[in-house]
Short mmCIF file of C-alpha atoms and ligand atoms in Angstrom, two decimals:
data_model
loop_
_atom_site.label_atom_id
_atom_site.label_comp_id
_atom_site.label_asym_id
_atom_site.label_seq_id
_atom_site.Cartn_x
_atom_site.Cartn_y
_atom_site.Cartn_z
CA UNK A 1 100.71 8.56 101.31
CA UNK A 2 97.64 7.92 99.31
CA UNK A 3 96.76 8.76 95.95
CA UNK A 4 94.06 11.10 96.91
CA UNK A 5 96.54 12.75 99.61
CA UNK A 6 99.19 13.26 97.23
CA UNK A 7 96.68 14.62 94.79
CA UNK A 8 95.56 17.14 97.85
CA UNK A 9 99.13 17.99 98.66
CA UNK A 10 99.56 19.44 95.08
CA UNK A 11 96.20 21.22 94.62
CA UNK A 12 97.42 23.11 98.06
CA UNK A 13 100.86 23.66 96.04
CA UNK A 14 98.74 25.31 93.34
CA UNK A 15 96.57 27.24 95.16
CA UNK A 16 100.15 28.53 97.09
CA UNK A 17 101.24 29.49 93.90
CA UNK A 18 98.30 31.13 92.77
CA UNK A 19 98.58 33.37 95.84
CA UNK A 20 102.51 33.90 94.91
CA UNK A 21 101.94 34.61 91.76
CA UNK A 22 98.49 35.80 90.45
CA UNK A 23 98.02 39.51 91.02
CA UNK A 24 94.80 40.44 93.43
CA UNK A 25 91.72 40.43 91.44
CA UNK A 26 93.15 37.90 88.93
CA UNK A 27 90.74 35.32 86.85
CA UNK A 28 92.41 31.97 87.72
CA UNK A 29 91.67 29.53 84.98
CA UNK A 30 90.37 26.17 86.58
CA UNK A 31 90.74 22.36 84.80
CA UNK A 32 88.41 19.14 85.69
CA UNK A 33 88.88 16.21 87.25
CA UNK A 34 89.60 14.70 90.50
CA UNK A 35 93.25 16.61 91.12
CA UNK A 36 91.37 20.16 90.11
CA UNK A 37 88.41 19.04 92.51
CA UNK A 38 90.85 19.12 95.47
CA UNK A 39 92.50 22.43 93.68
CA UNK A 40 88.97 23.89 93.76
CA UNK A 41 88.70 23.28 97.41
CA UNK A 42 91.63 24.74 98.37
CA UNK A 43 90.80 27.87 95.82
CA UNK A 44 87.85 28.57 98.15
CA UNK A 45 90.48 29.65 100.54
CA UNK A 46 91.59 32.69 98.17
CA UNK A 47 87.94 33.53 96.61
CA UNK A 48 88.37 36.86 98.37
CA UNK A 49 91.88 37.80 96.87
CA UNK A 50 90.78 36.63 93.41
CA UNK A 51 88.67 38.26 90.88
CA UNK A 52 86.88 34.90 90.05
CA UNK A 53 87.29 32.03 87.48
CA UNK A 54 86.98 30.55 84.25
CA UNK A 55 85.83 26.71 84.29
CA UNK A 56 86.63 24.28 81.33
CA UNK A 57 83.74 21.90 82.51
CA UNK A 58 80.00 21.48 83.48
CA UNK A 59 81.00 19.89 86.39
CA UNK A 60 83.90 22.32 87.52
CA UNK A 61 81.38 25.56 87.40
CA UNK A 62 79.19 23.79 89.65
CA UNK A 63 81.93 22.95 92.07
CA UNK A 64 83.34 26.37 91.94
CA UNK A 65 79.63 27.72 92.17
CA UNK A 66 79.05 25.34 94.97
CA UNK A 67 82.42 27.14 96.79
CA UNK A 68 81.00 30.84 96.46
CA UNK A 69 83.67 31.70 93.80
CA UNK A 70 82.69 33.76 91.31
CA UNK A 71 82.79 32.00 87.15
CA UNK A 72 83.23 34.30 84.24
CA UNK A 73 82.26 33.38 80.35
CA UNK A 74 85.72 32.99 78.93
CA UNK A 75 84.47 35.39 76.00
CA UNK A 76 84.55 37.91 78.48
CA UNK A 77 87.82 37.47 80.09
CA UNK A 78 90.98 38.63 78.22
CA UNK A 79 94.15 37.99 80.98
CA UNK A 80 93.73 35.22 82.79
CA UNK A 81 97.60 34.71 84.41
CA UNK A 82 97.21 31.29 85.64
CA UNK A 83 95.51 28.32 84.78
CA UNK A 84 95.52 25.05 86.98
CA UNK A 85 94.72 21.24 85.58
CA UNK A 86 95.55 17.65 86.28
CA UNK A 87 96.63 15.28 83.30
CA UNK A 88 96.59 11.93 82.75
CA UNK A 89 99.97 11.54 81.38
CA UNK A 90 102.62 14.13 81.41
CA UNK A 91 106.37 13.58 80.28
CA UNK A 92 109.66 15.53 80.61
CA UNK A 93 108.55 18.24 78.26
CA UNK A 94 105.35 19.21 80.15
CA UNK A 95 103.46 17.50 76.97
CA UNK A 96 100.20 15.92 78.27
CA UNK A 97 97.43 13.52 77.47
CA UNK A 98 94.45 14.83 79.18
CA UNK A 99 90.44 14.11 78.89
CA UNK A 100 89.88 10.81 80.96
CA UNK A 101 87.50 13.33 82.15
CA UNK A 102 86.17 14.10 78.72
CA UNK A 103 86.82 18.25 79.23
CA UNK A 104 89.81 17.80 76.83
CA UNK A 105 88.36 20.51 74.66
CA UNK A 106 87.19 23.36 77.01
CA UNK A 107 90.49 22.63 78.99
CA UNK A 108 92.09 23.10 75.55
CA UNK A 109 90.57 26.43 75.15
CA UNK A 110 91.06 28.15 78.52
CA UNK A 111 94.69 26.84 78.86
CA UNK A 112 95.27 29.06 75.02
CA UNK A 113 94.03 32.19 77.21
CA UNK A 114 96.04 31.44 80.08
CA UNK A 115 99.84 33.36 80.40
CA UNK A 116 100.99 30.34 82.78
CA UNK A 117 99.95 26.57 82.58
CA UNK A 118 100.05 24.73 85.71
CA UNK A 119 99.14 20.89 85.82
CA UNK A 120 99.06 19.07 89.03
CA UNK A 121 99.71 15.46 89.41
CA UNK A 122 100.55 12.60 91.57
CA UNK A 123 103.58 10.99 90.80
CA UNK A 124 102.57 7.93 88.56
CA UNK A 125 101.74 10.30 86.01
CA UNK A 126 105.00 11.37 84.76
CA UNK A 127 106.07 9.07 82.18
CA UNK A 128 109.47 8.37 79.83
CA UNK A 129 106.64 8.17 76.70
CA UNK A 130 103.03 8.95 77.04
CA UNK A 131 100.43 6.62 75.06
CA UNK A 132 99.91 4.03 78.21
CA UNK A 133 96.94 5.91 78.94
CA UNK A 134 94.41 5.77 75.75
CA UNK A 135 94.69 8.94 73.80
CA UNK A 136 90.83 10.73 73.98
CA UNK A 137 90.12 12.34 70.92
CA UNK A 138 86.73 14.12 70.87
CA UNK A 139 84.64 14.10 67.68
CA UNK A 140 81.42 15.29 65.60
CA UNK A 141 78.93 12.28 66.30
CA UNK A 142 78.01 12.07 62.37
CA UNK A 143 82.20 11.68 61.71
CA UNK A 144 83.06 8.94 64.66
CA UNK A 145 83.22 6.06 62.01
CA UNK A 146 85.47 8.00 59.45
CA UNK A 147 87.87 9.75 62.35
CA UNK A 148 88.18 5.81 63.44
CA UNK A 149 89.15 5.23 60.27
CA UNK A 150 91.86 7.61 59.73
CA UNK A 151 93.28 7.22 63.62
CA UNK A 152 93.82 3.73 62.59
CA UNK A 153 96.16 4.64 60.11
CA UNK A 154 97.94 6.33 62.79
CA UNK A 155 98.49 2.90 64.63
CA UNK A 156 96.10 3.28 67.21
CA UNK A 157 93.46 1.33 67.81
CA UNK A 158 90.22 3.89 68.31
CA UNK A 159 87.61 2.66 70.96
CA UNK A 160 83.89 4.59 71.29
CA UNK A 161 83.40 5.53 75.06
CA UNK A 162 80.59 4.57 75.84
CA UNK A 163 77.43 6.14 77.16
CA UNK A 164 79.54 9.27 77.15
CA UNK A 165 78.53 12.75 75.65
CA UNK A 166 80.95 15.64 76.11
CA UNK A 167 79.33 19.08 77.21
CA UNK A 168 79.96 20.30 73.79
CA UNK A 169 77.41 17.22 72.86
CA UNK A 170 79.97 15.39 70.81
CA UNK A 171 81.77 11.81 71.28
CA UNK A 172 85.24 10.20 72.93
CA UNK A 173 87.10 7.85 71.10
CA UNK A 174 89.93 6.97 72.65
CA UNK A 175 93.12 5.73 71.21
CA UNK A 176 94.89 2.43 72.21
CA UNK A 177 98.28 1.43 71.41
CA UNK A 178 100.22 5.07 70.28
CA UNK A 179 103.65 5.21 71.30
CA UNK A 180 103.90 9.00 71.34
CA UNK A 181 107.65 10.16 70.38
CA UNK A 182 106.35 13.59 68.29
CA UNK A 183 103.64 14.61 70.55
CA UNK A 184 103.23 17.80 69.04
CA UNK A 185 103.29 16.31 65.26
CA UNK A 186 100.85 13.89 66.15
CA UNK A 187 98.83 16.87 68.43
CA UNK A 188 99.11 18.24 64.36
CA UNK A 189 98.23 15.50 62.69
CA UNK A 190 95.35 14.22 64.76
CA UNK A 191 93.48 18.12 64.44
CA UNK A 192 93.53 18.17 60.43
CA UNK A 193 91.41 14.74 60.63
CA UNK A 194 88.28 16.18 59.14
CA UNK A 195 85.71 15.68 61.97
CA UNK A 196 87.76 15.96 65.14
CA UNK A 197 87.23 18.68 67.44
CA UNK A 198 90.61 18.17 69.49
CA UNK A 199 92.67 15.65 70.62
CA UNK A 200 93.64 15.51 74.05
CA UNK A 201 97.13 15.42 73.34
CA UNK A 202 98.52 18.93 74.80
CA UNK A 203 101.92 19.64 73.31
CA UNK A 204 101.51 22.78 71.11
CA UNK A 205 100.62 24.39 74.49
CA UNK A 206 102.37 21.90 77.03
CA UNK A 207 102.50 22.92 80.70
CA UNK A 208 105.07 25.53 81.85
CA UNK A 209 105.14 24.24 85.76
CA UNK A 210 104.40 20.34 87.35
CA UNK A 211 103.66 20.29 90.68
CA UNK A 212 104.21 16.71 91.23
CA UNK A 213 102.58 15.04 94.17
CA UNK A 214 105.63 12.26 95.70
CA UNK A 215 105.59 10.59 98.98
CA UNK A 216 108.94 12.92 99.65
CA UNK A 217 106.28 16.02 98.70
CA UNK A 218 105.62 17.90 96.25
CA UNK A 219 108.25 18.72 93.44
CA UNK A 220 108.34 21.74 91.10
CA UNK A 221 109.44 21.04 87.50
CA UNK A 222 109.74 23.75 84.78
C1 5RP B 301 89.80 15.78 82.40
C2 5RP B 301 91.28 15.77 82.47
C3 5RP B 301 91.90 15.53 83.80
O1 5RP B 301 92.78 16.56 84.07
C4 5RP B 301 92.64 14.24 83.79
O2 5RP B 301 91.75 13.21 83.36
C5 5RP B 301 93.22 13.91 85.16
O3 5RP B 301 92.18 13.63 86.04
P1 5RP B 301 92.42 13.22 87.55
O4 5RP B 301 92.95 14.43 88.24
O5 5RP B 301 91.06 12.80 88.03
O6 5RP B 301 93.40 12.07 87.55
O7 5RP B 301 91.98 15.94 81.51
O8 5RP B 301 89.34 15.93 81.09
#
């Protein structure tokens, strides 16, 4: 199987799950990125059973939008049962690095409201330790030099991303070179750098299900 089919064969999975588990006229929380695009597509499916959504991106709104399914201001929704997001790296705790998509922050915030995190992922995500995939921390433009600074003493090696601007207007660095063994002390120490908005390390609030995309299909790990 492809990448992109085993990335389709888990955003079906989720979108099964959501109709197992979400009650009718639930708000599904909904993540960004290529994985949630194809979870999207498949939530179209269920827009009539659902209530509508909550989307942690620009981008994912206007895909949802795009679908007919209704997209509720987070400030306004107070039980949102499930939410559903991809990751970039994801280890045998359900810790995560996400934001290669640069949505680490709003995905951050919707997963807090959310009773039941589900990511969804192709196989070559799950990983013994995360920190192959460059840690994106998202910062106040005026503090990127000094949250560079103080990363480095971490032992990573901060890089600007380029050209990017998140939809909260603020900058990506992200982090070469961590070997993450305390992801949630370093999710800890990386938020009381003076300047950063989040990190995109998701261990305070890991995942509570993987739905793992494998060319044997698609595995459920709690
Ligand atoms: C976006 C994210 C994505 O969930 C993550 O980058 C995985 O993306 P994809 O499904 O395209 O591999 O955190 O900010």
């Amino acid at each position: 199987m492809t990448q992109d089919e085993l990335k389709q064969a888990v955003a079906q999975a989720a979108a099964d799950y959501v109709a197992k588990h979400a009650p009718a006229g639930s708000i599904i929380g909904v993540g960004t990125g290529s994985t949630a695009n194809f979870f999207i597509d498949a939530l179209a499916a269920l827009k009539d059973r659902i209530k509508g959504t909550v989307a942690s991106s620009e981008a994912t709104r206007k895909r949802l939008e795009g679908h007919g399914i209704a997209v509720f201001d987070l400030n306004d929704v107070t039980d949102m049962p499930i939410y559903v997001d991809g990751a970039d790296e994801i280890d045998a705790g359900l810790n995560m690095i996400k934001g290669g998509g640069g949505a680490l922050t709003r995905e951050k915030i919707v997963a807090a409201v959310a009773g039941t995190f589900v990511c969804i992922c192709d196989a070559s995500k799950l990983v013994d330790t995360m920190g192959k995939f460059p840690l994106p921390v998202e910062v106040i433009p005026m503090a990127r030099a000094q949250v560079a600074r103080e990363l480095a003493k971490l032992g990573g090696t901060p890089v600007l991303r380029e050209g990017f601007v998140t939809d909260n207007g603020n900058l990506i660095l992200d982090v070469k070179g961590l070997a993450i063994t305390d992801p949630k002390g370093l999710e800890a120490r990386i938020n009381q750098i003076t300047g950063v908005v989040t990190s995109g390390l998701f261990a305070v609030r890991p995942a509570n299900v993987l739905l793992l995309g494998t060319s044997e299909g698609v595995r459920t790990i709690l």
